[in-house]
Short mmCIF file of C-alpha atoms in Angstrom, two decimals:
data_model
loop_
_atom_site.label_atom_id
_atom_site.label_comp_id
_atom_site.label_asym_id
_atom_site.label_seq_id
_atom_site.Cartn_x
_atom_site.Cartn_y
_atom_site.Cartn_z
CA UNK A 1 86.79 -88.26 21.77
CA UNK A 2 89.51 -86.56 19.84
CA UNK A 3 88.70 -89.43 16.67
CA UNK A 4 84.96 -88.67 16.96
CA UNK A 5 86.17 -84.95 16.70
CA UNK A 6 87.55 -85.33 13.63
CA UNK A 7 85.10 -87.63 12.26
CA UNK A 8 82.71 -85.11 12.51
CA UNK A 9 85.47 -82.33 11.15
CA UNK A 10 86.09 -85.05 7.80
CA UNK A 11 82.45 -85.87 7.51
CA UNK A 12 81.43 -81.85 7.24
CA UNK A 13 84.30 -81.28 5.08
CA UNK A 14 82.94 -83.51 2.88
CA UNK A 15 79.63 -82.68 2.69
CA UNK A 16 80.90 -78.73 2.13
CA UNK A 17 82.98 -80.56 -0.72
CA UNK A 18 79.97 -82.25 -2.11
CA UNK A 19 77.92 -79.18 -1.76
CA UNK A 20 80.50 -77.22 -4.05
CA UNK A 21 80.63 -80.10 -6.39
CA UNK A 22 77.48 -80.58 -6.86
CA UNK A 23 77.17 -76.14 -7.60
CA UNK A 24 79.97 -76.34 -9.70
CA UNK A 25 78.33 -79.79 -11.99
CA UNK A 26 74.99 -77.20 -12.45
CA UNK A 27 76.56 -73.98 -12.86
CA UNK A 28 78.99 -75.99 -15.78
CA UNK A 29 75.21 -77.37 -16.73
CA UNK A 30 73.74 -73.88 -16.64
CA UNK A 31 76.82 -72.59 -18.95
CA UNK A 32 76.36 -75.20 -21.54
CA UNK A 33 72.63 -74.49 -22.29
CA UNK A 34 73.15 -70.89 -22.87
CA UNK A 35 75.53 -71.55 -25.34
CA UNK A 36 73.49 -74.06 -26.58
CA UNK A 37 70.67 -71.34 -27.21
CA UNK A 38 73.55 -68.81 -27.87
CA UNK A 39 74.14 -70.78 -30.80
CA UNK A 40 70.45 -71.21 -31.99
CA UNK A 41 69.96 -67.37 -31.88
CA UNK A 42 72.96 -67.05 -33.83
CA UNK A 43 72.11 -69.49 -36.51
CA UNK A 44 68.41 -67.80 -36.56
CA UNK A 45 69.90 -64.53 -36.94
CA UNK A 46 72.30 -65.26 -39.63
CA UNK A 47 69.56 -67.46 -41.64
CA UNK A 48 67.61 -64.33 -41.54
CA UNK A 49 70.25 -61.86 -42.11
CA UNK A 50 71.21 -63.85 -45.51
CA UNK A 51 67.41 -64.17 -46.41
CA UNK A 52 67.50 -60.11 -45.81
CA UNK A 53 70.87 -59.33 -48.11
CA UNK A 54 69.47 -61.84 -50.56
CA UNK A 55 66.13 -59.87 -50.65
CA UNK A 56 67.63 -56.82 -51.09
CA UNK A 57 70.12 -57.92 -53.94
CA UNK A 58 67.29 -59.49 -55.69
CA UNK A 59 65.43 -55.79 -55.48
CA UNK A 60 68.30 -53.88 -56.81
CA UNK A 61 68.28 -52.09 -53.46
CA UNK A 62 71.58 -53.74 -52.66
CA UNK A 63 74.66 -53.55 -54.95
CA UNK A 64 77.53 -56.25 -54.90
CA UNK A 65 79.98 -53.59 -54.66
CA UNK A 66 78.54 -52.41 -51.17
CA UNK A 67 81.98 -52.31 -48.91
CA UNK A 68 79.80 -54.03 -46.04
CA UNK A 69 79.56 -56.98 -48.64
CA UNK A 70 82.85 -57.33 -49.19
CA UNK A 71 83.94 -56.09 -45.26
CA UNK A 72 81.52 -59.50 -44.56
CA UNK A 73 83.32 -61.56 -47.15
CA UNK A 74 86.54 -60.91 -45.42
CA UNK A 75 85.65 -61.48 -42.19
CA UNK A 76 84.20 -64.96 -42.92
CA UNK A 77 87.36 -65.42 -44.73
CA UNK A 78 89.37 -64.61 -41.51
CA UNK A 79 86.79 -66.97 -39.77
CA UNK A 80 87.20 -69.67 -41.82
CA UNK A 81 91.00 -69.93 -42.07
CA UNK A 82 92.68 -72.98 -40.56
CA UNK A 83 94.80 -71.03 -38.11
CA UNK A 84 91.89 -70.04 -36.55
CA UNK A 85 89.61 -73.27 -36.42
CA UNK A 86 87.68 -72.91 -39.81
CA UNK A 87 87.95 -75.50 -42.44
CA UNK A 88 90.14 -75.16 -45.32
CA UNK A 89 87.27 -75.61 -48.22
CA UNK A 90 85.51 -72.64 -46.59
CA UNK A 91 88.34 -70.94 -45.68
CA UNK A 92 89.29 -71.57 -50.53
CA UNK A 93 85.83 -70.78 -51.05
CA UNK A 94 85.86 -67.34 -49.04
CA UNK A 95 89.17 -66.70 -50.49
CA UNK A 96 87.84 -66.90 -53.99
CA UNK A 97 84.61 -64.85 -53.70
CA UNK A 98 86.75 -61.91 -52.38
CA UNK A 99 89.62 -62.37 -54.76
CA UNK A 100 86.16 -62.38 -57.26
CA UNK A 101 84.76 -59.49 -55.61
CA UNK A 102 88.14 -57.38 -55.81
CA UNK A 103 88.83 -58.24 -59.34
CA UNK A 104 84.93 -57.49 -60.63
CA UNK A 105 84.79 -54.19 -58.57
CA UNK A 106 88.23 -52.28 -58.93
#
């Protein structure tokens, strides 16, 4: 009696186990898709942001020598640096346009 016992303990353990398992495999599932659409919106907002900037440097509305340009120049900079996951031809490119920028617009 006492084996059947804890037969039945072991066999509802597992199934609990299972049950949290099998939660924790589609919550994990559920995380990856929104960043995977975290990442599209970001991509479709930046496309359009650039298409924006470009617009408005193309008008004349928007001057090279805006600090947001440059403030966003840095920051990609940052991004881009090899300490903190970006790739080192980005990170040289980046470096340049500000250097470029600070030089132009003293």
């Amino acid at each position: 009696m006492l084996t059947i016992g804890l037969s039945a303990v072991l066999i509802v353990t597992l199934i609990i186990l299972f049950a949290c398992i099998s939660e924790n495999i589609n919550l994990k599932m559920e995380v990856e898709e929104l960043k995977r659409q975290n990442e599209i919106q970001r991509f479709k907002y930046s496309s359009i942001y650039r298409e924006y900037v470009r617009l408005l440097m193309e008008s004349g509305t928007l001057k090279s020598t805006t600090p947001d340009i440059k403030e966003a120049v840095h920051y990609a900079m940052v991004k881009a640096h090899p300490d903190n996951g970006g790739k080192q031809e980005d990170f040289v490119k980046f470096r340049k346009l500000y250097e470029r920028m600070n030089n132009e617009y003293r």
